[in-house]
Amino acid sequence: MKQSVGAKTLATPTPVWLVGTYDESGKPNIMTAAWGGICCSQPPCVTVSLRKATYSYAAIEQRKAFTISIPSEEQAAQADFVGIVSGRDVDKFAACGWSAVKSDLVDAPYVQETALVVECRLLQIVELGLHTQFIGEIIDIKADEAVLGEKGYPDITRVKPMIWDTAHRGYYGIGTFLGAAWSIGKSVSTG
Amino acid sequence: MKQSVGAKTLATPTPVWLVGTYDESGKPNIMTAAWGGICCSQPPCVTVSLRKATYSYAAIEQRKAFTISIPSEEQAAQADFVGIVSGRDVDKFAACGWSAVKSDLVDAPYVQETALVVECRLLQIVELGLHTQFIGEIIDIKADEAVLGEKGYPDITRVKPMIWDTAHRGYYGIGTFLGAAWSIGKSVSTG
């Protein structure tokens, strides 16, 4: 018999992504987001949800673009910092010792120091309540050569993305490999 | 200098969730989904994206509801199996040795054997292309007492949710604790 925990956003796992934007003056900014995910394979799309109060919200609306820089577990302190302060008050790139790279495909900057980045063109805005969902078409994925593995795709064990634990507000790394897809399930009988 | 990997759905991490539905005859079904995430805090909302070709697609449209059962890493084989076969052909609950529990809040079933489940009322449908995004309002979260931790919330180290590695098609567990939110970032200077 399961217990009711209430109508809370406790689905898990959720990512730790840094959303990159330019403000109206052209200043680059990043903010940490855990409300997001991939939402379509063709066209390849990803979503991030932001509160209207954030500095990044207006930036995405105006520039019709955003990036996602995916920090590694070695960058947990910076990723946390980026979620604590506002781009209105602080140059977060400078504080982290990071460089903003202007995407040559979309009107938004990404973090040079994160090994994996996603460049997105704004496709759709979905108003939901406290958060607004921005759906972006993935125009390109860029990665440092050091994290590329088989097929030239990013190797998750080198990218070392983080997990956001919303229930107890902390960060976790990626753990052990559990098995290959469309393979380990074959042990289950269809009767 | 980063390398272009192409316009692919390689953002990471993504979840491993089992979407629960009733078909038109009332037969319970589940399917594995990795395209999804939390998308709003108030009202609490979560998204899953499905292809029109799936058996679950029509079920959500008709019943205006779905659940998310979150498998643990010990359930990796079943979670993989559920993503291999179609509910048109196979009773996936029976094959996994799992029981379908009828939600008393929404018109959808969840998996008794997964320790954490999310009950959702369909709020919005967003057509994107190959995938359609279903946005559900979280009506309740239910959990086995064994996985509850501080504040009565699910403890991620007991729930042991899985990560889907889309780049190389495999499953990973949750790794080490990296730090507390709004805390480890304070080491970054704003000065």
mmCIF file of C-alpha atoms in Angstrom:
data_model
loop_
_atom_site.group_PDB
_atom_site.id
_atom_site.type_symbol
_atom_site.label_atom_id
_atom_site.label_comp_id
_atom_site.label_asym_id
_atom_site.label_seq_id
_atom_site.Cartn_x
_atom_site.Cartn_y
_atom_site.Cartn_z
ATOM 1 C CA MET A 1 0.000 0.000 0.000
ATOM 2 C CA LYS A 2 1.590 3.235 -1.164
ATOM 3 C CA GLN A 3 1.469 6.462 0.803
ATOM 4 C CA SER A 4 0.310 9.759 -0.667
ATOM 5 C CA VAL A 5 3.119 12.311 -0.770
ATOM 6 C CA GLY A 6 0.950 15.038 -2.302
ATOM 7 C CA ALA A 7 0.760 16.908 -5.602
ATOM 8 C CA LYS A 8 4.445 17.810 -5.766
ATOM 9 C CA THR A 9 7.127 17.925 -8.452
ATOM 10 C CA LEU A 10 8.941 14.875 -7.112
ATOM 11 C CA ALA A 11 9.315 12.906 -10.336
ATOM 12 C CA THR A 12 12.944 11.823 -10.641
ATOM 13 C CA PRO A 13 15.566 12.005 -12.122
ATOM 14 C CA THR A 14 15.785 15.552 -13.491
ATOM 15 C CA PRO A 15 18.793 17.172 -15.192
ATOM 16 C CA VAL A 16 21.107 20.033 -14.233
ATOM 17 C CA TRP A 17 21.341 22.225 -17.294
ATOM 18 C CA LEU A 18 22.683 25.735 -17.786
ATOM 19 C CA VAL A 19 20.468 27.815 -20.064
ATOM 20 C CA GLY A 20 22.456 30.406 -22.016
ATOM 21 C CA THR A 21 20.967 33.653 -23.353
ATOM 22 C CA TYR A 22 21.828 37.193 -24.408
ATOM 23 C CA ASP A 23 19.959 40.020 -22.728
ATOM 24 C CA GLU A 24 18.744 43.060 -24.704
ATOM 25 C CA SER A 25 22.125 44.760 -24.363
ATOM 26 C CA GLY A 26 23.916 41.669 -25.629
ATOM 27 C CA LYS A 27 25.320 40.616 -22.246
ATOM 28 C CA PRO A 28 25.608 36.814 -21.985
ATOM 29 C CA ASN A 29 23.889 35.084 -19.082
ATOM 30 C CA ILE A 30 23.340 31.542 -17.836
ATOM 31 C CA MET A 31 20.909 30.082 -15.350
ATOM 32 C CA THR A 32 20.544 26.619 -13.869
ATOM 33 C CA ALA A 33 17.414 24.706 -14.830
ATOM 34 C CA ALA A 34 16.183 21.286 -13.757
ATOM 35 C CA TRP A 35 12.719 21.510 -15.304
ATOM 36 C CA GLY A 36 13.360 20.265 -18.805
ATOM 37 C CA GLY A 37 14.033 17.323 -21.065
ATOM 38 C CA ILE A 38 14.055 16.080 -24.617
ATOM 39 C CA CYS A 39 10.570 16.227 -26.140
ATOM 40 C CA CYS A 40 10.804 15.188 -29.807
ATOM 41 C CA SER A 41 13.169 13.170 -32.000
ATOM 42 C CA GLN A 42 12.225 14.697 -35.368
ATOM 43 C CA PRO A 43 12.611 17.637 -35.408
ATOM 44 C CA PRO A 44 15.005 17.142 -32.480
ATOM 45 C CA CYS A 45 13.581 19.277 -29.664
ATOM 46 C CA VAL A 46 14.310 19.991 -26.037
ATOM 47 C CA THR A 47 12.399 21.945 -23.404
ATOM 48 C CA VAL A 48 13.359 24.112 -20.473
ATOM 49 C CA SER A 49 10.845 25.735 -18.154
ATOM 50 C CA LEU A 50 11.590 29.079 -16.540
ATOM 51 C CA ARG A 51 9.728 31.403 -14.210
ATOM 52 C CA LYS A 52 8.707 34.765 -15.655
ATOM 53 C CA ALA A 53 10.682 36.427 -12.857
ATOM 54 C CA THR A 54 14.000 35.143 -14.173
ATOM 55 C CA TYR A 55 16.337 37.356 -16.156
ATOM 56 C CA SER A 56 16.619 34.642 -18.806
ATOM 57 C CA TYR A 57 12.879 34.536 -19.525
ATOM 58 C CA ALA A 58 12.704 37.845 -21.411
ATOM 59 C CA ALA A 59 15.996 37.080 -23.117
ATOM 60 C CA ILE A 60 14.621 33.911 -24.722
ATOM 61 C CA GLU A 61 11.435 35.688 -25.773
ATOM 62 C CA GLN A 62 13.413 38.479 -27.423
ATOM 63 C CA ARG A 63 16.213 36.507 -29.042
ATOM 64 C CA LYS A 64 14.120 33.439 -29.946
ATOM 65 C CA ALA A 65 17.040 31.250 -29.011
ATOM 66 C CA PHE A 66 18.824 29.598 -26.097
ATOM 67 C CA THR A 67 21.595 27.135 -25.482
ATOM 68 C CA ILE A 68 22.019 24.396 -22.902
ATOM 69 C CA SER A 69 25.508 23.945 -21.495
ATOM 70 C CA ILE A 70 25.744 20.663 -19.625
ATOM 71 C CA PRO A 71 28.047 20.930 -16.610
ATOM 72 C CA SER A 72 30.025 17.945 -15.377
ATOM 73 C CA GLU A 73 30.116 16.808 -11.779
ATOM 74 C CA GLU A 74 33.445 18.616 -11.361
ATOM 75 C CA GLN A 75 31.471 21.815 -12.076
ATOM 76 C CA ALA A 76 28.818 21.242 -9.409
ATOM 77 C CA ALA A 77 29.786 24.334 -7.382
ATOM 78 C CA GLN A 78 29.546 26.619 -10.412
ATOM 79 C CA ALA A 79 26.262 25.032 -11.504
ATOM 80 C CA ASP A 80 24.834 25.639 -8.047
ATOM 81 C CA PHE A 81 26.120 29.216 -7.988
ATOM 82 C CA VAL A 82 24.526 29.954 -11.354
ATOM 83 C CA GLY A 83 21.185 28.972 -9.828
ATOM 84 C CA ILE A 84 21.605 31.119 -6.721
ATOM 85 C CA VAL A 85 22.291 34.583 -8.181
ATOM 86 C CA SER A 86 20.556 36.592 -10.906
ATOM 87 C CA GLY A 87 22.099 37.822 -14.131
ATOM 88 C CA ARG A 88 20.534 41.185 -13.285
ATOM 89 C CA ASP A 89 23.063 41.601 -10.487
ATOM 90 C CA VAL A 90 26.046 39.439 -11.354
ATOM 91 C CA ASP A 91 28.135 38.559 -14.389
ATOM 92 C CA LYS A 92 27.897 34.829 -13.799
ATOM 93 C CA PHE A 93 30.404 33.917 -16.506
ATOM 94 C CA ALA A 94 33.050 36.115 -14.880
ATOM 95 C CA ALA A 95 32.269 34.863 -11.377
ATOM 96 C CA CYS A 96 32.681 31.238 -12.515
ATOM 97 C CA GLY A 97 35.819 32.033 -14.434
ATOM 98 C CA TRP A 98 34.047 30.859 -17.580
ATOM 99 C CA SER A 99 34.032 32.245 -21.115
ATOM 100 C CA ALA A 100 30.879 32.898 -23.141
ATOM 101 C CA VAL A 101 31.087 31.641 -26.717
ATOM 102 C CA LYS A 102 28.712 33.189 -29.244
ATOM 103 C CA SER A 103 26.907 30.420 -31.120
ATOM 104 C CA ASP A 104 27.313 30.792 -34.856
ATOM 105 C CA LEU A 105 23.945 29.084 -35.389
ATOM 106 C CA VAL A 106 21.566 30.685 -32.887
ATOM 107 C CA ASP A 107 21.434 34.044 -31.107
ATOM 108 C CA ALA A 108 22.670 32.821 -27.737
ATOM 109 C CA PRO A 109 25.951 32.103 -25.958
ATOM 110 C CA TYR A 110 27.218 28.876 -24.419
ATOM 111 C CA VAL A 111 29.853 28.002 -21.851
ATOM 112 C CA GLN A 112 33.257 27.230 -23.340
ATOM 113 C CA GLU A 113 34.257 25.202 -20.266
ATOM 114 C CA THR A 114 31.377 22.696 -20.334
ATOM 115 C CA ALA A 115 32.209 19.765 -22.578
ATOM 116 C CA LEU A 116 28.744 19.388 -24.092
ATOM 117 C CA VAL A 117 26.401 22.087 -25.374
ATOM 118 C CA VAL A 118 23.064 22.186 -27.188
ATOM 119 C CA GLU A 119 22.146 25.075 -29.501
ATOM 120 C CA CYS A 120 18.431 25.758 -29.813
ATOM 121 C CA ARG A 121 16.133 27.927 -31.873
ATOM 122 C CA LEU A 122 12.917 28.809 -30.040
ATOM 123 C CA LEU A 123 10.068 26.823 -31.548
ATOM 124 C CA GLN A 124 7.168 27.249 -29.153
ATOM 125 C CA ILE A 125 6.207 28.845 -25.833
ATOM 126 C CA VAL A 126 3.745 27.014 -23.583
ATOM 127 C CA GLU A 127 2.348 28.990 -20.650
ATOM 128 C CA LEU A 128 1.658 26.643 -17.767
ATOM 129 C CA GLY A 129 1.466 28.682 -14.561
ATOM 130 C CA LEU A 130 4.456 29.567 -12.398
ATOM 131 C CA HIS A 131 6.692 28.231 -15.157
ATOM 132 C CA THR A 132 6.653 28.785 -18.888
ATOM 133 C CA GLN A 133 7.903 26.004 -21.101
ATOM 134 C CA PHE A 134 10.245 26.991 -23.907
ATOM 135 C CA ILE A 135 10.498 24.362 -26.617
ATOM 136 C CA GLY A 136 13.638 24.669 -28.673
ATOM 137 C CA GLU A 137 14.611 22.908 -31.865
ATOM 138 C CA ILE A 138 18.105 21.472 -31.513
ATOM 139 C CA ILE A 139 20.130 23.033 -34.341
ATOM 140 C CA ASP A 140 23.401 21.456 -33.285
ATOM 141 C CA ILE A 141 25.138 19.640 -30.459
ATOM 142 C CA LYS A 142 28.742 20.612 -29.858
ATOM 143 C CA ALA A 143 31.227 18.699 -27.745
ATOM 144 C CA ASP A 144 34.848 18.691 -26.709
ATOM 145 C CA GLU A 145 36.743 15.917 -28.455
ATOM 146 C CA ALA A 146 37.803 14.553 -25.061
ATOM 147 C CA VAL A 147 34.215 13.433 -24.255
ATOM 148 C CA LEU A 148 33.416 11.824 -27.595
ATOM 149 C CA GLY A 149 33.093 8.046 -27.689
ATOM 150 C CA GLU A 150 31.699 5.448 -30.084
ATOM 151 C CA LYS A 151 30.048 6.755 -33.252
ATOM 152 C CA GLY A 152 31.536 10.158 -32.414
ATOM 153 C CA TYR A 153 28.749 10.691 -29.887
ATOM 154 C CA PRO A 154 29.245 12.069 -26.369
ATOM 155 C CA ASP A 155 30.176 9.347 -23.867
ATOM 156 C CA ILE A 156 28.066 9.828 -20.728
ATOM 157 C CA THR A 157 30.880 8.477 -18.531
ATOM 158 C CA ARG A 158 33.144 11.273 -19.769
ATOM 159 C CA VAL A 159 30.503 14.026 -19.905
ATOM 160 C CA LYS A 160 29.520 13.129 -16.316
ATOM 161 C CA PRO A 161 26.237 15.089 -16.292
ATOM 162 C CA MET A 162 24.551 15.767 -12.970
ATOM 163 C CA ILE A 163 21.198 14.745 -11.543
ATOM 164 C CA TRP A 164 19.099 17.211 -9.567
ATOM 165 C CA ASP A 165 17.420 15.745 -6.497
ATOM 166 C CA THR A 166 14.445 18.029 -6.021
ATOM 167 C CA ALA A 167 13.113 16.156 -2.992
ATOM 168 C CA HIS A 168 16.151 16.897 -0.843
ATOM 169 C CA ARG A 169 17.786 19.608 -2.939
ATOM 170 C CA GLY A 170 21.124 18.172 -3.874
ATOM 171 C CA TYR A 171 23.252 17.054 -6.796
ATOM 172 C CA TYR A 172 24.263 13.528 -7.773
ATOM 173 C CA GLY A 173 26.576 12.075 -10.373
ATOM 174 C CA ILE A 174 25.941 9.256 -12.830
ATOM 175 C CA GLY A 175 26.437 5.800 -11.339
ATOM 176 C CA THR A 176 27.131 2.350 -12.666
ATOM 177 C CA PHE A 177 26.216 0.986 -16.074
ATOM 178 C CA LEU A 178 23.166 -1.263 -15.694
ATOM 179 C CA GLY A 179 22.879 -2.737 -19.154
ATOM 180 C CA ALA A 180 22.334 -2.158 -22.851
ATOM 181 C CA ALA A 181 18.946 -1.130 -24.209
ATOM 182 C CA TRP A 182 16.838 -3.553 -26.271
ATOM 183 C CA SER A 183 19.034 -6.251 -24.809
ATOM 184 C CA ILE A 184 18.703 -6.743 -21.043
ATOM 185 C CA GLY A 185 14.911 -6.788 -21.434
ATOM 186 C CA LYS A 186 15.068 -9.948 -23.501
ATOM 187 C CA SER A 187 15.441 -11.934 -20.288
ATOM 188 C CA VAL A 188 11.802 -11.106 -19.522
ATOM 189 C CA SER A 189 9.534 -13.754 -20.969
ATOM 190 C CA THR A 190 6.545 -12.899 -23.119
ATOM 191 C CA GLY A 191 5.013 -16.122 -21.967
ATOM 192 C CA MET B 1 37.316 24.333 -30.050
ATOM 193 C CA LYS B 2 34.202 22.166 -29.894
ATOM 194 C CA GLN B 3 33.237 19.702 -32.588
ATOM 195 C CA SER B 4 29.800 19.624 -34.211
ATOM 196 C CA VAL B 5 27.957 16.379 -33.454
ATOM 197 C CA GLY B 6 24.866 17.349 -35.461
ATOM 198 C CA ALA B 7 21.223 18.159 -34.721
ATOM 199 C CA LYS B 8 20.567 15.132 -32.530
ATOM 200 C CA THR B 9 18.712 14.450 -29.292
ATOM 201 C CA LEU B 10 21.891 13.996 -27.268
ATOM 202 C CA ALA B 11 21.090 16.267 -24.327
ATOM 203 C CA THR B 12 21.765 14.324 -21.130
ATOM 204 C CA PRO B 13 20.672 13.070 -18.611
ATOM 205 C CA THR B 14 17.183 11.820 -19.448
ATOM 206 C CA PRO B 15 14.920 9.671 -17.257
ATOM 207 C CA VAL B 16 13.594 6.130 -17.556
ATOM 208 C CA TRP B 17 9.881 6.359 -16.841
ATOM 209 C CA LEU B 18 7.053 3.895 -17.341
ATOM 210 C CA VAL B 19 3.912 5.586 -18.663
ATOM 211 C CA GLY B 20 0.747 3.819 -17.489
ATOM 212 C CA THR B 21 -2.547 3.930 -19.380
ATOM 213 C CA TYR B 22 -5.817 2.072 -19.937
ATOM 214 C CA ASP B 23 -6.757 1.217 -23.508
ATOM 215 C CA GLU B 24 -10.338 1.562 -24.746
ATOM 216 C CA SER B 25 -11.240 -1.887 -23.437
ATOM 217 C CA GLY B 26 -9.828 -1.055 -20.011
ATOM 218 C CA LYS B 27 -6.701 -3.168 -20.352
ATOM 219 C CA PRO B 28 -3.769 -1.636 -18.444
ATOM 220 C CA ASN B 29 -0.548 -0.958 -20.339
ATOM 221 C CA ILE B 30 2.843 0.574 -19.682
ATOM 222 C CA MET B 31 5.557 1.849 -21.966
ATOM 223 C CA THR B 32 9.062 3.105 -21.344
ATOM 224 C CA ALA B 33 9.687 6.784 -22.051
ATOM 225 C CA ALA B 34 12.861 8.846 -21.824
ATOM 226 C CA TRP B 35 11.544 11.974 -23.511
ATOM 227 C CA GLY B 36 10.036 13.817 -20.566
ATOM 228 C CA GLY B 37 10.615 15.907 -17.491
ATOM 229 C CA ILE B 38 9.056 18.222 -14.976
ATOM 230 C CA CYS B 39 7.792 21.395 -16.642
ATOM 231 C CA CYS B 40 6.024 23.511 -14.010
ATOM 232 C CA SER B 41 6.041 23.850 -10.224
ATOM 233 C CA GLN B 42 2.591 25.416 -9.806
ATOM 234 C CA PRO B 43 0.438 23.709 -10.943
ATOM 235 C CA PRO B 44 2.874 20.813 -10.617
ATOM 236 C CA CYS B 45 3.250 19.419 -14.133
ATOM 237 C CA VAL B 46 5.243 16.792 -15.909
ATOM 238 C CA THR B 47 5.616 15.929 -19.579
ATOM 239 C CA VAL B 48 6.101 12.747 -21.547
ATOM 240 C CA SER B 49 6.471 12.623 -25.320
ATOM 241 C CA LEU B 50 5.182 9.649 -27.296
ATOM 242 C CA ARG B 51 5.059 8.722 -30.969
ATOM 243 C CA LYS B 52 1.599 8.508 -32.528
ATOM 244 C CA ALA B 53 2.390 4.892 -33.475
ATOM 245 C CA THR B 54 2.504 3.775 -29.840
ATOM 246 C CA TYR B 55 -0.378 1.962 -28.239
ATOM 247 C CA SER B 56 -0.252 4.387 -25.310
ATOM 248 C CA TYR B 57 -0.790 7.472 -27.470
ATOM 249 C CA ALA B 58 -4.482 6.896 -28.185
ATOM 250 C CA ALA B 59 -5.025 5.726 -24.616
ATOM 251 C CA ILE B 60 -3.876 9.053 -23.151
ATOM 252 C CA GLU B 61 -5.964 10.997 -25.658
ATOM 253 C CA GLN B 62 -9.062 8.985 -24.766
ATOM 254 C CA ARG B 63 -8.698 8.718 -21.006
ATOM 255 C CA LYS B 64 -7.180 12.182 -20.489
ATOM 256 C CA ALA B 65 -4.849 10.700 -17.918
ATOM 257 C CA PHE B 66 -1.593 8.819 -17.434
ATOM 258 C CA THR B 67 0.701 7.726 -14.655
ATOM 259 C CA ILE B 68 4.467 7.530 -14.412
ATOM 260 C CA SER B 69 5.856 4.539 -12.526
ATOM 261 C CA ILE B 70 9.528 5.072 -11.772
ATOM 262 C CA PRO B 71 11.488 1.822 -11.929
ATOM 263 C CA SER B 72 14.560 1.280 -9.771
ATOM 264 C CA GLU B 73 17.879 0.033 -11.083
ATOM 265 C CA GLU B 74 16.943 -3.459 -9.882
ATOM 266 C CA GLN B 75 14.083 -3.272 -12.392
ATOM 267 C CA ALA B 76 16.275 -2.385 -15.387
ATOM 268 C CA ALA B 77 15.477 -5.583 -17.311
ATOM 269 C CA GLN B 78 11.726 -5.073 -16.965
ATOM 270 C CA ALA B 79 12.015 -1.379 -17.876
ATOM 271 C CA ASP B 80 13.923 -2.325 -21.002
ATOM 272 C CA PHE B 81 11.420 -5.053 -21.878
ATOM 273 C CA VAL B 82 8.522 -2.627 -21.552
ATOM 274 C CA GLY B 83 10.200 -0.465 -24.198
ATOM 275 C CA ILE B 84 10.813 -3.356 -26.604
ATOM 276 C CA VAL B 85 7.321 -4.817 -27.030
ATOM 277 C CA SER B 86 3.942 -3.247 -27.755
ATOM 278 C CA GLY B 87 0.852 -3.414 -25.572
ATOM 279 C CA ARG B 88 -1.036 -4.347 -28.724
ATOM 280 C CA ASP B 89 0.677 -7.735 -28.677
ATOM 281 C CA VAL B 90 1.710 -8.396 -25.100
ATOM 282 C CA ASP B 91 0.305 -8.010 -21.601
ATOM 283 C CA LYS B 92 3.411 -6.289 -20.280
ATOM 284 C CA PHE B 93 2.255 -6.331 -16.659
ATOM 285 C CA ALA B 94 1.863 -10.109 -16.760
ATOM 286 C CA ALA B 95 5.175 -10.630 -18.559
ATOM 287 C CA CYS B 96 7.015 -8.585 -15.918
ATOM 288 C CA GLY B 97 5.190 -10.301 -13.088
ATOM 289 C CA TRP B 98 3.823 -6.924 -12.077
ATOM 290 C CA SER B 99 0.376 -5.863 -10.856
ATOM 291 C CA ALA B 100 -1.596 -2.939 -12.276
ATOM 292 C CA VAL B 101 -3.154 -0.729 -9.606
ATOM 293 C CA LYS B 102 -6.081 1.437 -10.647
ATOM 294 C CA SER B 103 -5.427 5.007 -9.547
ATOM 295 C CA ASP B 104 -8.275 6.354 -7.442
ATOM 296 C CA LEU B 105 -7.507 9.873 -8.664
ATOM 297 C CA VAL B 106 -6.998 9.594 -12.421
ATOM 298 C CA ASP B 107 -8.202 7.162 -15.090
ATOM 299 C CA ALA B 108 -4.937 5.251 -15.453
ATOM 300 C CA PRO B 109 -3.098 2.370 -13.790
ATOM 301 C CA TYR B 110 0.339 2.318 -12.168
ATOM 302 C CA VAL B 111 2.812 -0.413 -11.296
ATOM 303 C CA GLN B 112 2.439 -1.762 -7.785
ATOM 304 C CA GLU B 113 6.045 -2.990 -7.756
ATOM 305 C CA THR B 114 7.738 0.366 -8.504
ATOM 306 C CA ALA B 115 8.318 2.288 -5.295
ATOM 307 C CA LEU B 116 7.452 5.723 -6.700
ATOM 308 C CA VAL B 117 4.547 6.696 -8.947
ATOM 309 C CA VAL B 118 3.127 9.940 -10.323
ATOM 310 C CA GLU B 119 -0.589 10.296 -11.102
ATOM 311 C CA CYS B 120 -1.403 12.792 -13.852
ATOM 312 C CA ARG B 121 -4.456 14.377 -15.376
ATOM 313 C CA LEU B 122 -3.917 15.363 -19.022
ATOM 314 C CA LEU B 123 -3.613 19.139 -19.225
ATOM 315 C CA GLN B 124 -2.351 19.866 -22.713
ATOM 316 C CA ILE B 125 -1.213 18.180 -25.923
ATOM 317 C CA VAL B 126 1.616 19.761 -27.923
ATOM 318 C CA GLU B 127 2.153 18.403 -31.433
ATOM 319 C CA LEU B 128 5.823 18.639 -32.328
ATOM 320 C CA GLY B 129 6.549 16.199 -35.150
ATOM 321 C CA LEU B 130 7.492 12.561 -34.689
ATOM 322 C CA HIS B 131 6.613 12.936 -31.018
ATOM 323 C CA THR B 132 3.632 14.500 -29.322
ATOM 324 C CA GLN B 133 4.150 16.010 -25.917
ATOM 325 C CA PHE B 134 1.566 15.215 -23.266
ATOM 326 C CA ILE B 135 1.578 17.653 -20.372
ATOM 327 C CA GLY B 136 0.039 16.239 -17.238
ATOM 328 C CA GLU B 137 -0.884 17.950 -14.008
ATOM 329 C CA ILE B 138 0.508 15.962 -11.100
ATOM 330 C CA ILE B 139 -2.511 15.109 -8.944
ATOM 331 C CA ASP B 140 -0.546 13.016 -6.466
ATOM 332 C CA ILE B 141 2.762 11.284 -5.913
ATOM 333 C CA LYS B 142 2.573 7.913 -4.198
ATOM 334 C CA ALA B 143 5.484 6.048 -2.685
ATOM 335 C CA ASP B 144 6.311 2.928 -0.742
ATOM 336 C CA GLU B 145 7.157 3.798 2.846
ATOM 337 C CA ALA B 146 10.520 2.053 2.426
ATOM 338 C CA VAL B 147 11.782 4.791 0.072
ATOM 339 C CA LEU B 148 10.612 7.794 2.084
ATOM 340 C CA GLY B 149 13.260 9.943 3.738
ATOM 341 C CA GLU B 150 13.446 13.395 5.301
ATOM 342 C CA LYS B 151 10.250 15.478 5.248
ATOM 343 C CA GLY B 152 8.419 12.320 4.179
ATOM 344 C CA TYR B 153 9.720 12.840 0.639
ATOM 345 C CA PRO B 154 11.162 10.082 -1.568
ATOM 346 C CA ASP B 155 14.887 9.543 -0.947
ATOM 347 C CA ILE B 156 16.655 9.302 -4.310
ATOM 348 C CA THR B 157 19.230 6.890 -2.889
ATOM 349 C CA ARG B 158 16.404 4.485 -2.027
ATOM 350 C CA VAL B 159 14.265 5.068 -5.117
ATOM 351 C CA LYS B 160 17.375 4.487 -7.280
ATOM 352 C CA PRO B 161 15.872 5.864 -10.508
ATOM 353 C CA MET B 162 17.643 5.135 -13.769
ATOM 354 C CA ILE B 163 19.265 7.364 -16.367
ATOM 355 C CA TRP B 164 18.806 6.710 -20.060
ATOM 356 C CA ASP B 165 21.918 7.174 -22.147
ATOM 357 C CA THR B 166 20.532 7.969 -25.556
ATOM 358 C CA ALA B 167 23.943 8.368 -27.202
ATOM 359 C CA HIS B 168 24.967 4.761 -26.621
ATOM 360 C CA ARG B 169 21.599 3.249 -25.682
ATOM 361 C CA GLY B 170 22.109 2.020 -22.173
ATOM 362 C CA TYR B 171 20.952 2.444 -18.603
ATOM 363 C CA TYR B 172 22.843 3.931 -15.662
ATOM 364 C CA GLY B 173 22.154 4.254 -11.963
ATOM 365 C CA ILE B 174 22.463 7.287 -9.740
ATOM 366 C CA GLY B 175 26.001 7.907 -8.503
ATOM 367 C CA THR B 176 27.623 9.771 -5.648
ATOM 368 C CA PHE B 177 26.216 12.759 -3.783
ATOM 369 C CA LEU B 178 28.009 15.875 -5.019
ATOM 370 C CA GLY B 179 26.675 18.495 -2.638
ATOM 371 C CA ALA B 180 23.687 20.399 -1.319
ATOM 372 C CA ALA B 181 21.902 22.987 -3.433
ATOM 373 C CA TRP B 182 22.171 26.689 -2.637
ATOM 374 C CA SER B 183 25.197 25.738 -0.574
ATOM 375 C CA ILE B 184 28.137 24.407 -2.584
ATOM 376 C CA GLY B 185 27.792 27.343 -4.978
ATOM 377 C CA LYS B 186 28.650 29.809 -2.220
ATOM 378 C CA SER B 187 32.316 28.971 -2.735
ATOM 379 C CA VAL B 188 32.145 30.829 -6.055
ATOM 380 C CA SER B 189 33.016 34.473 -5.550
ATOM 381 C CA THR B 190 30.802 37.257 -6.884
ATOM 382 C CA GLY B 191 33.579 39.685 -6.229
#
